[in-house]
Amino acid sequence: MASIISRTVNHLRHVNRSVIRSGLPNPPPPLADSLQNRHLPLLGQSLAIYQRSLFSTTPITTAENQGNPEPKTSESANSGKSGDSGEGNKSGESHESSNAGKSIRGGPVSWLSFLLLVATGAGIILYYDKEKRQHIEEIFKASKEVKQGPSVGKAAIGGPFNLINHDGKRVTEKDFLGNWTLMYFGFTHCPDICPDELVKLAAAVDKLKKDAGIEIVPLFISVDPERDTVEQVREYVKEFHPKLIGLTGNPDEIRSVAHAYRVYYMKTTEEDSDYLVDHSIVMYLMSPKMEFVKFFGKNNDVDSLAEGITKEIKQYKK
């Protein structure tokens, strides 16, 4: 067996030397060597081509341009050596794609937001202007109706009452139906304002009777029930006019009538039984139905008071 193996080895050596001497080509290299020598260079070239096409066709955003400059491979560097035209084309394409990305992301959205803002602002202005004109028209219409209507404020001012007149007789608002009435709220211990207003009221009543033939019933209602007794009120009203009627009552009755006619009154500094009463200074013109027509404040004198009452009565009759 050993001799056979030895002969076989020697035979193979002999064949090998014969092949070498005869100049025949060497046998092909193994498969691993072939892949390493042939396919790997081709694979590297393919990767380089793919890398160049990737960087030349992908758009680069502004953030990427600022933060990450465009990478260059060894192949692109080599291609730059062979010719500057290819490098210029690739950089131009990259710059155009970057500009295109900017216009798509920034321009249309900004203009659209601006147009929406302008449209919304214009709509708000038009709506506000329309509402303002409508509100002004409503106010004008309401003020016109107030001037024309003789019974404005009937629900707010006036109402039933139950008091005692200066003759000691119990009276209500029904006792004054059928007559024009001019009412004033005050108190008999008033030092100056109440006397001045009652003198003006009495003079206007006489003037209306003389100039226009209008009969007015003057009415004085006390807001000081603790001191204004029937006797006190009787003596007080006689000082101003023979037709002046004085009314008083207990605290609850006075409070009720003052509330119905929206009259304010309140005690001020009190020292024993000497005190003043702060109250509204106003006269109410009541129709023959005892409905509120108009009020007259302290700023009216005798003439303006008489003229105002005459005007309201004539308009009421129409």
PDB file of C-alpha atoms in Angstrom:
ATOM      1  CA  MET A   1       0.000   0.000   0.000  1.00  0.00           C
ATOM      2  CA  ALA A   2       2.804   2.390   0.867  1.00  0.00           C
ATOM      3  CA  SER A   3       4.574   1.719  -2.359  1.00  0.00           C
ATOM      4  CA  ILE A   4       1.395   2.410  -4.331  1.00  0.00           C
ATOM      5  CA  ILE A   5       0.880   5.752  -2.617  1.00  0.00           C
ATOM      6  CA  SER A   6       4.486   6.742  -3.196  1.00  0.00           C
ATOM      7  CA  ARG A   7       4.214   5.919  -6.887  1.00  0.00           C
ATOM      8  CA  THR A   8       1.016   7.925  -7.257  1.00  0.00           C
ATOM      9  CA  VAL A   9       2.579  10.993  -5.663  1.00  0.00           C
ATOM     10  CA  ASN A  10       5.591  10.807  -7.887  1.00  0.00           C
ATOM     11  CA  HIS A  11       3.357  10.463 -10.919  1.00  0.00           C
ATOM     12  CA  LEU A  12       1.412  13.566 -10.031  1.00  0.00           C
ATOM     13  CA  ARG A  13       4.620  15.513  -9.539  1.00  0.00           C
ATOM     14  CA  HIS A  14       5.788  14.421 -12.901  1.00  0.00           C
ATOM     15  CA  VAL A  15       2.560  15.476 -14.585  1.00  0.00           C
ATOM     16  CA  ASN A  16       2.755  18.869 -12.998  1.00  0.00           C
ATOM     17  CA  ARG A  17       6.270  19.479 -14.163  1.00  0.00           C
ATOM     18  CA  SER A  18       5.293  18.378 -17.635  1.00  0.00           C
ATOM     19  CA  VAL A  19       2.480  20.858 -17.767  1.00  0.00           C
ATOM     20  CA  ILE A  20       4.705  23.689 -16.656  1.00  0.00           C
ATOM     21  CA  ARG A  21       7.331  22.848 -19.239  1.00  0.00           C
ATOM     22  CA  SER A  22       4.791  22.602 -22.033  1.00  0.00           C
ATOM     23  CA  GLY A  23       3.491  26.213 -21.349  1.00  0.00           C
ATOM     24  CA  LEU A  24      -0.204  25.295 -20.876  1.00  0.00           C
ATOM     25  CA  PRO A  25      -2.366  27.844 -18.932  1.00  0.00           C
ATOM     26  CA  ASN A  26      -2.722  27.416 -15.257  1.00  0.00           C
ATOM     27  CA  PRO A  27      -5.975  26.010 -13.961  1.00  0.00           C
ATOM     28  CA  PRO A  28      -8.653  28.610 -12.980  1.00  0.00           C
ATOM     29  CA  PRO A  29      -8.389  29.997  -9.512  1.00  0.00           C
ATOM     30  CA  PRO A  30     -10.785  28.912  -6.878  1.00  0.00           C
ATOM     31  CA  LEU A  31     -14.293  30.420  -6.736  1.00  0.00           C
ATOM     32  CA  ALA A  32     -13.468  32.612  -3.719  1.00  0.00           C
ATOM     33  CA  ASP A  33     -10.452  34.152  -5.484  1.00  0.00           C
ATOM     34  CA  SER A  34     -12.545  34.773  -8.594  1.00  0.00           C
ATOM     35  CA  LEU A  35     -15.248  36.602  -6.682  1.00  0.00           C
ATOM     36  CA  GLN A  36     -12.662  38.671  -4.910  1.00  0.00           C
ATOM     37  CA  ASN A  37     -10.766  39.622  -8.095  1.00  0.00           C
ATOM     38  CA  ARG A  38     -13.738  40.168 -10.464  1.00  0.00           C
ATOM     39  CA  HIS A  39     -17.030  40.865  -8.696  1.00  0.00           C
ATOM     40  CA  LEU A  40     -15.879  43.074  -5.867  1.00  0.00           C
ATOM     41  CA  PRO A  41     -14.598  45.871  -8.162  1.00  0.00           C
ATOM     42  CA  LEU A  42     -17.885  45.745 -10.069  1.00  0.00           C
ATOM     43  CA  LEU A  43     -19.834  45.885  -6.820  1.00  0.00           C
ATOM     44  CA  GLY A  44     -17.823  48.914  -5.665  1.00  0.00           C
ATOM     45  CA  GLN A  45     -18.468  50.685  -8.969  1.00  0.00           C
ATOM     46  CA  SER A  46     -22.202  50.008  -8.671  1.00  0.00           C
ATOM     47  CA  LEU A  47     -22.287  51.415  -5.148  1.00  0.00           C
ATOM     48  CA  ALA A  48     -20.455  54.543  -6.277  1.00  0.00           C
ATOM     49  CA  ILE A  49     -22.900  55.102  -9.183  1.00  0.00           C
ATOM     50  CA  TYR A  50     -25.888  54.638  -6.859  1.00  0.00           C
ATOM     51  CA  GLN A  51     -24.403  57.071  -4.357  1.00  0.00           C
ATOM     52  CA  ARG A  52     -23.828  59.738  -7.023  1.00  0.00           C
ATOM     53  CA  SER A  53     -27.370  59.424  -8.340  1.00  0.00           C
ATOM     54  CA  LEU A  54     -28.796  59.569  -4.804  1.00  0.00           C
ATOM     55  CA  PHE A  55     -27.105  62.859  -3.906  1.00  0.00           C
ATOM     56  CA  SER A  56     -27.804  64.457  -7.273  1.00  0.00           C
ATOM     57  CA  THR A  57     -31.603  63.749  -7.344  1.00  0.00           C
ATOM     58  CA  THR A  58     -32.674  64.048  -3.664  1.00  0.00           C
ATOM     59  CA  PRO A  59     -33.949  67.632  -2.741  1.00  0.00           C
ATOM     60  CA  ILE A  60     -32.078  69.156   0.137  1.00  0.00           C
ATOM     61  CA  THR A  61     -34.025  71.284   2.628  1.00  0.00           C
ATOM     62  CA  THR A  62     -32.735  74.532   4.079  1.00  0.00           C
ATOM     63  CA  ALA A  63     -32.100  73.006   7.467  1.00  0.00           C
ATOM     64  CA  GLU A  64     -30.027  70.195   5.879  1.00  0.00           C
ATOM     65  CA  ASN A  65     -28.045  72.700   3.828  1.00  0.00           C
ATOM     66  CA  GLN A  66     -27.244  74.737   6.921  1.00  0.00           C
ATOM     67  CA  GLY A  67     -26.503  71.921   9.308  1.00  0.00           C
ATOM     68  CA  ASN A  68     -25.189  69.092   7.025  1.00  0.00           C
ATOM     69  CA  PRO A  69     -23.183  70.084   3.955  1.00  0.00           C
ATOM     70  CA  GLU A  70     -23.503  67.814   0.902  1.00  0.00           C
ATOM     71  CA  PRO A  71     -21.253  64.796   1.286  1.00  0.00           C
ATOM     72  CA  LYS A  72     -18.797  63.928  -1.451  1.00  0.00           C
ATOM     73  CA  THR A  73     -17.645  60.394  -2.205  1.00  0.00           C
ATOM     74  CA  SER A  74     -14.363  59.385  -3.588  1.00  0.00           C
ATOM     75  CA  GLU A  75     -16.027  58.722  -6.914  1.00  0.00           C
ATOM     76  CA  SER A  76     -17.431  62.246  -7.129  1.00  0.00           C
ATOM     77  CA  ALA A  77     -13.981  63.608  -6.282  1.00  0.00           C
ATOM     78  CA  ASN A  78     -12.465  61.531  -9.074  1.00  0.00           C
ATOM     79  CA  SER A  79     -15.149  62.628 -11.497  1.00  0.00           C
ATOM     80  CA  GLY A  80     -14.297  66.247 -10.560  1.00  0.00           C
ATOM     81  CA  LYS A  81     -10.717  65.652 -11.648  1.00  0.00           C
ATOM     82  CA  SER A  82     -11.830  64.307 -15.014  1.00  0.00           C
ATOM     83  CA  GLY A  83     -14.108  67.301 -15.801  1.00  0.00           C
ATOM     84  CA  ASP A  84     -15.635  70.347 -14.043  1.00  0.00           C
ATOM     85  CA  SER A  85     -18.761  70.295 -16.168  1.00  0.00           C
ATOM     86  CA  GLY A  86     -20.243  67.232 -14.474  1.00  0.00           C
ATOM     87  CA  GLU A  87     -19.595  68.690 -11.020  1.00  0.00           C
ATOM     88  CA  GLY A  88     -21.245  72.008 -12.007  1.00  0.00           C
ATOM     89  CA  ASN A  89     -24.326  70.209 -13.319  1.00  0.00           C
ATOM     90  CA  LYS A  90     -24.745  68.214 -10.145  1.00  0.00           C
ATOM     91  CA  SER A  91     -24.339  71.245  -7.884  1.00  0.00           C
ATOM     92  CA  GLY A  92     -26.816  73.218 -10.027  1.00  0.00           C
ATOM     93  CA  GLU A  93     -29.387  70.446  -9.774  1.00  0.00           C
ATOM     94  CA  SER A  94     -28.951  70.297  -6.000  1.00  0.00           C
ATOM     95  CA  HIS A  95     -29.345  74.105  -5.736  1.00  0.00           C
ATOM     96  CA  GLU A  96     -32.513  74.090  -7.870  1.00  0.00           C
ATOM     97  CA  SER A  97     -34.061  71.289  -5.823  1.00  0.00           C
ATOM     98  CA  SER A  98     -33.289  73.232  -2.637  1.00  0.00           C
ATOM     99  CA  ASN A  99     -34.951  76.387  -3.992  1.00  0.00           C
ATOM    100  CA  ALA A 100     -37.961  74.386  -5.099  1.00  0.00           C
ATOM    101  CA  GLY A 101     -38.346  72.996  -1.606  1.00  0.00           C
ATOM    102  CA  LYS A 102     -38.287  76.483  -0.146  1.00  0.00           C
ATOM    103  CA  SER A 103     -41.019  77.824  -2.439  1.00  0.00           C
ATOM    104  CA  ILE A 104     -43.264  74.858  -1.839  1.00  0.00           C
ATOM    105  CA  ARG A 105     -42.996  74.963   1.951  1.00  0.00           C
ATOM    106  CA  GLY A 106     -42.910  78.726   2.652  1.00  0.00           C
ATOM    107  CA  GLY A 107     -44.570  80.789  -0.073  1.00  0.00           C
ATOM    108  CA  PRO A 108     -48.159  79.526  -0.634  1.00  0.00           C
ATOM    109  CA  VAL A 109     -48.859  78.873   3.057  1.00  0.00           C
ATOM    110  CA  SER A 110     -47.802  82.383   4.098  1.00  0.00           C
ATOM    111  CA  TRP A 111     -49.880  84.086   1.394  1.00  0.00           C
ATOM    112  CA  LEU A 112     -52.890  81.921   2.218  1.00  0.00           C
ATOM    113  CA  SER A 113     -52.654  82.862   5.916  1.00  0.00           C
ATOM    114  CA  PHE A 114     -52.394  86.535   5.007  1.00  0.00           C
ATOM    115  CA  LEU A 115     -55.451  86.395   2.733  1.00  0.00           C
ATOM    116  CA  LEU A 116     -57.472  84.574   5.391  1.00  0.00           C
ATOM    117  CA  LEU A 117     -56.481  87.202   7.969  1.00  0.00           C
ATOM    118  CA  VAL A 118     -57.512  90.056   5.669  1.00  0.00           C
ATOM    119  CA  ALA A 119     -60.851  88.396   4.844  1.00  0.00           C
ATOM    120  CA  THR A 120     -61.614  87.768   8.517  1.00  0.00           C
ATOM    121  CA  GLY A 121     -60.759  91.336   9.511  1.00  0.00           C
ATOM    122  CA  ALA A 122     -62.924  92.767   6.729  1.00  0.00           C
ATOM    123  CA  GLY A 123     -65.826  90.551   7.785  1.00  0.00           C
ATOM    124  CA  ILE A 124     -65.555  91.661  11.409  1.00  0.00           C
ATOM    125  CA  ILE A 125     -65.460  95.338  10.410  1.00  0.00           C
ATOM    126  CA  LEU A 126     -68.511  94.984   8.148  1.00  0.00           C
ATOM    127  CA  TYR A 127     -70.430  93.103  10.843  1.00  0.00           C
ATOM    128  CA  TYR A 128     -69.574  95.686  13.512  1.00  0.00           C
ATOM    129  CA  ASP A 129     -70.553  98.559  11.204  1.00  0.00           C
ATOM    130  CA  LYS A 130     -73.888  96.903  10.420  1.00  0.00           C
ATOM    131  CA  GLU A 131     -74.653  96.268  14.096  1.00  0.00           C
ATOM    132  CA  LYS A 132     -73.693  99.846  14.977  1.00  0.00           C
ATOM    133  CA  ARG A 133     -76.021 101.332  12.347  1.00  0.00           C
ATOM    134  CA  GLN A 134     -78.831  99.056  13.452  1.00  0.00           C
ATOM    135  CA  HIS A 135     -78.310 100.001  17.106  1.00  0.00           C
ATOM    136  CA  ILE A 136     -78.354 103.725  16.255  1.00  0.00           C
ATOM    137  CA  GLU A 137     -81.559 103.283  14.254  1.00  0.00           C
ATOM    138  CA  GLU A 138     -83.193 101.471  17.160  1.00  0.00           C
ATOM    139  CA  ILE A 139     -82.199 104.223  19.599  1.00  0.00           C
ATOM    140  CA  PHE A 140     -83.508 106.911  17.239  1.00  0.00           C
ATOM    141  CA  LYS A 141     -86.758 105.043  16.752  1.00  0.00           C
ATOM    142  CA  ALA A 142     -87.198 104.502  20.493  1.00  0.00           C
ATOM    143  CA  SER A 143     -86.493 108.161  21.293  1.00  0.00           C
ATOM    144  CA  LYS A 144     -88.974 109.239  18.631  1.00  0.00           C
ATOM    145  CA  GLU A 145     -91.650 106.985  20.077  1.00  0.00           C
ATOM    146  CA  VAL A 146     -90.957 108.318  23.580  1.00  0.00           C
ATOM    147  CA  LYS A 147     -91.487 111.901  22.410  1.00  0.00           C
ATOM    148  CA  GLN A 148     -94.719 111.050  20.632  1.00  0.00           C
ATOM    149  CA  GLY A 149     -96.326 108.853  23.260  1.00  0.00           C
ATOM    150  CA  PRO A 150     -98.127 110.659  26.124  1.00  0.00           C
ATOM    151  CA  SER A 151     -98.168 107.672  28.435  1.00  0.00           C
ATOM    152  CA  VAL A 152     -94.485 106.796  28.578  1.00  0.00           C
ATOM    153  CA  GLY A 153     -93.450 105.364  31.946  1.00  0.00           C
ATOM    154  CA  LYS A 154     -96.920 104.366  33.137  1.00  0.00           C
ATOM    155  CA  ALA A 155     -95.680 100.984  34.276  1.00  0.00           C
ATOM    156  CA  ALA A 156     -92.685 102.471  36.142  1.00  0.00           C
ATOM    157  CA  ILE A 157     -94.224 105.520  37.860  1.00  0.00           C
ATOM    158  CA  GLY A 158     -97.555 105.713  39.619  1.00  0.00           C
ATOM    159  CA  GLY A 159     -99.956 103.316  41.229  1.00  0.00           C
ATOM    160  CA  PRO A 160    -102.571 102.948  43.950  1.00  0.00           C
ATOM    161  CA  PHE A 161    -102.176 104.600  47.341  1.00  0.00           C
ATOM    162  CA  ASN A 162    -104.244 104.995  50.521  1.00  0.00           C
ATOM    163  CA  LEU A 163    -103.498 108.132  52.595  1.00  0.00           C
ATOM    164  CA  ILE A 164    -105.161 110.773  54.789  1.00  0.00           C
ATOM    165  CA  ASN A 165    -105.787 114.299  53.511  1.00  0.00           C
ATOM    166  CA  HIS A 166    -105.314 117.473  55.584  1.00  0.00           C
ATOM    167  CA  ASP A 167    -108.985 117.316  56.626  1.00  0.00           C
ATOM    168  CA  GLY A 168    -108.495 113.879  58.171  1.00  0.00           C
ATOM    169  CA  LYS A 169    -110.302 111.990  55.402  1.00  0.00           C
ATOM    170  CA  ARG A 170    -108.998 108.724  53.963  1.00  0.00           C
ATOM    171  CA  VAL A 171    -108.414 109.088  50.209  1.00  0.00           C
ATOM    172  CA  THR A 172    -106.996 106.973  47.358  1.00  0.00           C
ATOM    173  CA  GLU A 173    -105.823 107.672  43.835  1.00  0.00           C
ATOM    174  CA  LYS A 174    -109.418 107.125  42.623  1.00  0.00           C
ATOM    175  CA  ASP A 175    -110.527 110.334  44.320  1.00  0.00           C
ATOM    176  CA  PHE A 176    -108.441 112.305  41.818  1.00  0.00           C
ATOM    177  CA  LEU A 177    -109.768 110.688  38.632  1.00  0.00           C
ATOM    178  CA  GLY A 178    -111.123 113.103  36.052  1.00  0.00           C
ATOM    179  CA  ASN A 179    -108.715 115.923  36.908  1.00  0.00           C
ATOM    180  CA  TRP A 180    -105.193 116.859  35.881  1.00  0.00           C
ATOM    181  CA  THR A 181    -103.004 116.532  38.984  1.00  0.00           C
ATOM    182  CA  LEU A 182     -99.590 117.983  39.786  1.00  0.00           C
ATOM    183  CA  MET A 183     -97.928 116.068  42.639  1.00  0.00           C
ATOM    184  CA  TYR A 184     -94.985 117.065  44.826  1.00  0.00           C
ATOM    185  CA  PHE A 185     -93.274 115.036  47.611  1.00  0.00           C
ATOM    186  CA  GLY A 186     -91.719 116.916  50.550  1.00  0.00           C
ATOM    187  CA  PHE A 187     -92.026 117.593  54.295  1.00  0.00           C
ATOM    188  CA  THR A 188     -93.331 120.477  56.353  1.00  0.00           C
ATOM    189  CA  HIS A 189     -90.086 121.068  58.301  1.00  0.00           C
ATOM    190  CA  CYS A 190     -88.100 121.638  55.142  1.00  0.00           C
ATOM    191  CA  PRO A 191     -86.199 124.956  55.546  1.00  0.00           C
ATOM    192  CA  ASP A 192     -85.998 126.214  51.967  1.00  0.00           C
ATOM    193  CA  ILE A 193     -86.312 123.782  49.027  1.00  0.00           C
ATOM    194  CA  CYS A 194     -89.857 122.577  49.671  1.00  0.00           C
ATOM    195  CA  PRO A 195     -91.265 126.088  50.239  1.00  0.00           C
ATOM    196  CA  ASP A 196     -89.617 127.324  47.043  1.00  0.00           C
ATOM    197  CA  GLU A 197     -90.977 124.430  44.999  1.00  0.00           C
ATOM    198  CA  LEU A 198     -94.505 124.789  46.407  1.00  0.00           C
ATOM    199  CA  VAL A 199     -94.510 128.531  45.677  1.00  0.00           C
ATOM    200  CA  LYS A 200     -93.518 127.736  42.082  1.00  0.00           C
ATOM    201  CA  LEU A 201     -96.183 125.027  41.841  1.00  0.00           C
ATOM    202  CA  ALA A 202     -98.921 127.397  43.114  1.00  0.00           C
ATOM    203  CA  ALA A 203     -97.854 130.137  40.685  1.00  0.00           C
ATOM    204  CA  ALA A 204     -97.889 127.718  37.739  1.00  0.00           C
ATOM    205  CA  VAL A 205    -101.394 126.536  38.684  1.00  0.00           C
ATOM    206  CA  ASP A 206    -102.683 130.099  38.670  1.00  0.00           C
ATOM    207  CA  LYS A 207    -100.908 130.879  35.401  1.00  0.00           C
ATOM    208  CA  LEU A 208    -102.417 127.824  33.678  1.00  0.00           C
ATOM    209  CA  LYS A 209    -105.886 128.829  34.816  1.00  0.00           C
ATOM    210  CA  LYS A 210    -105.442 132.402  33.681  1.00  0.00           C
ATOM    211  CA  ASP A 211    -103.604 131.911  30.346  1.00  0.00           C
ATOM    212  CA  ALA A 212    -104.924 128.559  29.078  1.00  0.00           C
ATOM    213  CA  GLY A 213    -108.042 127.942  31.119  1.00  0.00           C
ATOM    214  CA  ILE A 214    -106.585 124.650  32.405  1.00  0.00           C
ATOM    215  CA  GLU A 215    -107.635 123.467  35.838  1.00  0.00           C
ATOM    216  CA  ILE A 216    -104.861 121.685  37.760  1.00  0.00           C
ATOM    217  CA  VAL A 217    -105.240 120.032  41.177  1.00  0.00           C
ATOM    218  CA  PRO A 218    -102.046 120.650  43.227  1.00  0.00           C
ATOM    219  CA  LEU A 219    -101.113 117.800  45.574  1.00  0.00           C
ATOM    220  CA  PHE A 220     -98.543 117.672  48.396  1.00  0.00           C
ATOM    221  CA  ILE A 221     -97.512 114.272  49.871  1.00  0.00           C
ATOM    222  CA  SER A 222     -95.383 114.168  53.011  1.00  0.00           C
ATOM    223  CA  VAL A 223     -92.281 111.963  53.283  1.00  0.00           C
ATOM    224  CA  ASP A 224     -91.948 112.664  57.024  1.00  0.00           C
ATOM    225  CA  PRO A 225     -94.760 110.616  58.624  1.00  0.00           C
ATOM    226  CA  GLU A 226     -93.284 110.876  62.134  1.00  0.00           C
ATOM    227  CA  ARG A 227     -93.747 114.660  62.393  1.00  0.00           C
ATOM    228  CA  ASP A 228     -96.235 115.531  59.650  1.00  0.00           C
ATOM    229  CA  THR A 229     -99.538 114.913  61.325  1.00  0.00           C
ATOM    230  CA  VAL A 230    -102.880 115.851  59.768  1.00  0.00           C
ATOM    231  CA  GLU A 231    -102.944 119.147  61.683  1.00  0.00           C
ATOM    232  CA  GLN A 232     -99.354 119.970  60.752  1.00  0.00           C
ATOM    233  CA  VAL A 233    -100.032 119.329  57.086  1.00  0.00           C
ATOM    234  CA  ARG A 234    -103.272 121.396  57.176  1.00  0.00           C
ATOM    235  CA  GLU A 235    -101.515 124.470  58.523  1.00  0.00           C
ATOM    236  CA  TYR A 236     -98.657 124.030  56.067  1.00  0.00           C
ATOM    237  CA  VAL A 237    -100.619 123.783  52.792  1.00  0.00           C
ATOM    238  CA  LYS A 238    -102.714 126.874  53.626  1.00  0.00           C
ATOM    239  CA  GLU A 239     -99.588 129.008  53.323  1.00  0.00           C
ATOM    240  CA  PHE A 240     -99.164 128.291  49.584  1.00  0.00           C
ATOM    241  CA  HIS A 241    -102.492 127.874  47.794  1.00  0.00           C
ATOM    242  CA  PRO A 242    -106.160 127.442  48.773  1.00  0.00           C
ATOM    243  CA  LYS A 243    -106.541 124.473  46.391  1.00  0.00           C
ATOM    244  CA  LEU A 244    -103.380 122.700  47.535  1.00  0.00           C
ATOM    245  CA  ILE A 245    -104.257 119.297  49.041  1.00  0.00           C
ATOM    246  CA  GLY A 246    -101.936 117.804  51.650  1.00  0.00           C
ATOM    247  CA  LEU A 247    -101.632 114.008  52.230  1.00  0.00           C
ATOM    248  CA  THR A 248     -99.912 112.080  54.998  1.00  0.00           C
ATOM    249  CA  GLY A 249    -100.051 108.622  56.572  1.00  0.00           C
ATOM    250  CA  ASN A 250     -98.158 106.105  58.675  1.00  0.00           C
ATOM    251  CA  PRO A 251     -94.606 105.047  57.770  1.00  0.00           C
ATOM    252  CA  ASP A 252     -95.719 101.961  55.802  1.00  0.00           C
ATOM    253  CA  GLU A 253     -98.240 103.937  53.747  1.00  0.00           C
ATOM    254  CA  ILE A 254     -95.720 106.666  52.947  1.00  0.00           C
ATOM    255  CA  ARG A 255     -93.106 104.068  52.041  1.00  0.00           C
ATOM    256  CA  SER A 256     -95.582 102.364  49.685  1.00  0.00           C
ATOM    257  CA  VAL A 257     -96.583 105.511  47.798  1.00  0.00           C
ATOM    258  CA  ALA A 258     -92.968 106.677  47.551  1.00  0.00           C
ATOM    259  CA  HIS A 259     -91.996 103.326  46.075  1.00  0.00           C
ATOM    260  CA  ALA A 260     -94.862 103.444  43.567  1.00  0.00           C
ATOM    261  CA  TYR A 261     -93.798 106.889  42.339  1.00  0.00           C
ATOM    262  CA  ARG A 262     -90.057 106.146  42.505  1.00  0.00           C
ATOM    263  CA  VAL A 263     -89.384 108.839  45.099  1.00  0.00           C
ATOM    264  CA  TYR A 264     -86.231 108.669  47.210  1.00  0.00           C
ATOM    265  CA  TYR A 265     -86.260 109.919  50.815  1.00  0.00           C
ATOM    266  CA  MET A 266     -84.080 109.349  53.883  1.00  0.00           C
ATOM    267  CA  LYS A 267     -83.417 111.004  57.239  1.00  0.00           C
ATOM    268  CA  THR A 268     -80.146 112.873  57.589  1.00  0.00           C
ATOM    269  CA  THR A 269     -78.335 114.047  60.780  1.00  0.00           C
ATOM    270  CA  GLU A 270     -80.708 113.692  63.692  1.00  0.00           C
ATOM    271  CA  GLU A 271     -80.574 115.538  66.987  1.00  0.00           C
ATOM    272  CA  ASP A 272     -83.558 114.613  69.159  1.00  0.00           C
ATOM    273  CA  SER A 273     -86.627 115.579  67.096  1.00  0.00           C
ATOM    274  CA  ASP A 274     -84.758 118.031  64.867  1.00  0.00           C
ATOM    275  CA  TYR A 275     -83.688 116.441  61.594  1.00  0.00           C
ATOM    276  CA  LEU A 276     -83.887 116.912  57.862  1.00  0.00           C
ATOM    277  CA  VAL A 277     -85.166 114.548  55.190  1.00  0.00           C
ATOM    278  CA  ASP A 278     -83.217 114.142  51.989  1.00  0.00           C
ATOM    279  CA  HIS A 279     -85.665 113.428  49.137  1.00  0.00           C
ATOM    280  CA  SER A 280     -86.265 113.677  45.392  1.00  0.00           C
ATOM    281  CA  ILE A 281     -87.101 117.177  44.163  1.00  0.00           C
ATOM    282  CA  VAL A 282     -89.557 116.481  41.365  1.00  0.00           C
ATOM    283  CA  MET A 283     -93.161 117.182  40.304  1.00  0.00           C
ATOM    284  CA  TYR A 284     -95.294 114.584  38.524  1.00  0.00           C
ATOM    285  CA  LEU A 285     -97.995 115.510  36.015  1.00  0.00           C
ATOM    286  CA  MET A 286    -100.777 112.892  36.162  1.00  0.00           C
ATOM    287  CA  SER A 287    -103.513 112.532  33.566  1.00  0.00           C
ATOM    288  CA  PRO A 288    -107.271 112.458  34.386  1.00  0.00           C
ATOM    289  CA  LYS A 289    -106.848 108.675  34.551  1.00  0.00           C
ATOM    290  CA  MET A 290    -104.158 109.126  37.209  1.00  0.00           C
ATOM    291  CA  GLU A 291    -101.526 107.877  34.776  1.00  0.00           C
ATOM    292  CA  PHE A 292     -98.053 109.339  34.657  1.00  0.00           C
ATOM    293  CA  VAL A 293     -97.476 111.820  31.821  1.00  0.00           C
ATOM    294  CA  LYS A 294     -94.251 113.708  32.586  1.00  0.00           C
ATOM    295  CA  PHE A 295     -92.058 114.882  35.445  1.00  0.00           C
ATOM    296  CA  PHE A 296     -90.573 118.339  35.985  1.00  0.00           C
ATOM    297  CA  GLY A 297     -87.382 118.940  37.951  1.00  0.00           C
ATOM    298  CA  LYS A 298     -86.020 121.799  40.011  1.00  0.00           C
ATOM    299  CA  ASN A 299     -84.478 123.508  36.981  1.00  0.00           C
ATOM    300  CA  ASN A 300     -87.893 124.643  35.702  1.00  0.00           C
ATOM    301  CA  ASP A 301     -89.162 128.098  36.630  1.00  0.00           C
ATOM    302  CA  VAL A 302     -92.833 129.160  36.716  1.00  0.00           C
ATOM    303  CA  ASP A 303     -93.037 129.981  32.997  1.00  0.00           C
ATOM    304  CA  SER A 304     -91.286 126.839  31.720  1.00  0.00           C
ATOM    305  CA  LEU A 305     -93.333 124.714  34.124  1.00  0.00           C
ATOM    306  CA  ALA A 306     -96.610 126.211  32.897  1.00  0.00           C
ATOM    307  CA  GLU A 307     -95.561 125.942  29.246  1.00  0.00           C
ATOM    308  CA  GLY A 308     -94.450 122.318  29.668  1.00  0.00           C
ATOM    309  CA  ILE A 309     -97.731 121.329  31.312  1.00  0.00           C
ATOM    310  CA  THR A 310     -99.757 123.108  28.599  1.00  0.00           C
ATOM    311  CA  LYS A 311     -97.828 121.335  25.859  1.00  0.00           C
ATOM    312  CA  GLU A 312     -98.288 117.904  27.424  1.00  0.00           C
ATOM    313  CA  ILE A 313    -102.020 118.403  27.955  1.00  0.00           C
ATOM    314  CA  LYS A 314    -102.590 119.543  24.356  1.00  0.00           C
ATOM    315  CA  GLN A 315    -100.591 116.624  23.001  1.00  0.00           C
ATOM    316  CA  TYR A 316    -102.470 114.230  25.279  1.00  0.00           C
ATOM    317  CA  LYS A 317    -105.845 115.442  23.996  1.00  0.00           C
ATOM    318  CA  LYS A 318    -104.741 114.937  20.387  1.00  0.00           C
TER     319      LYS A 318
END
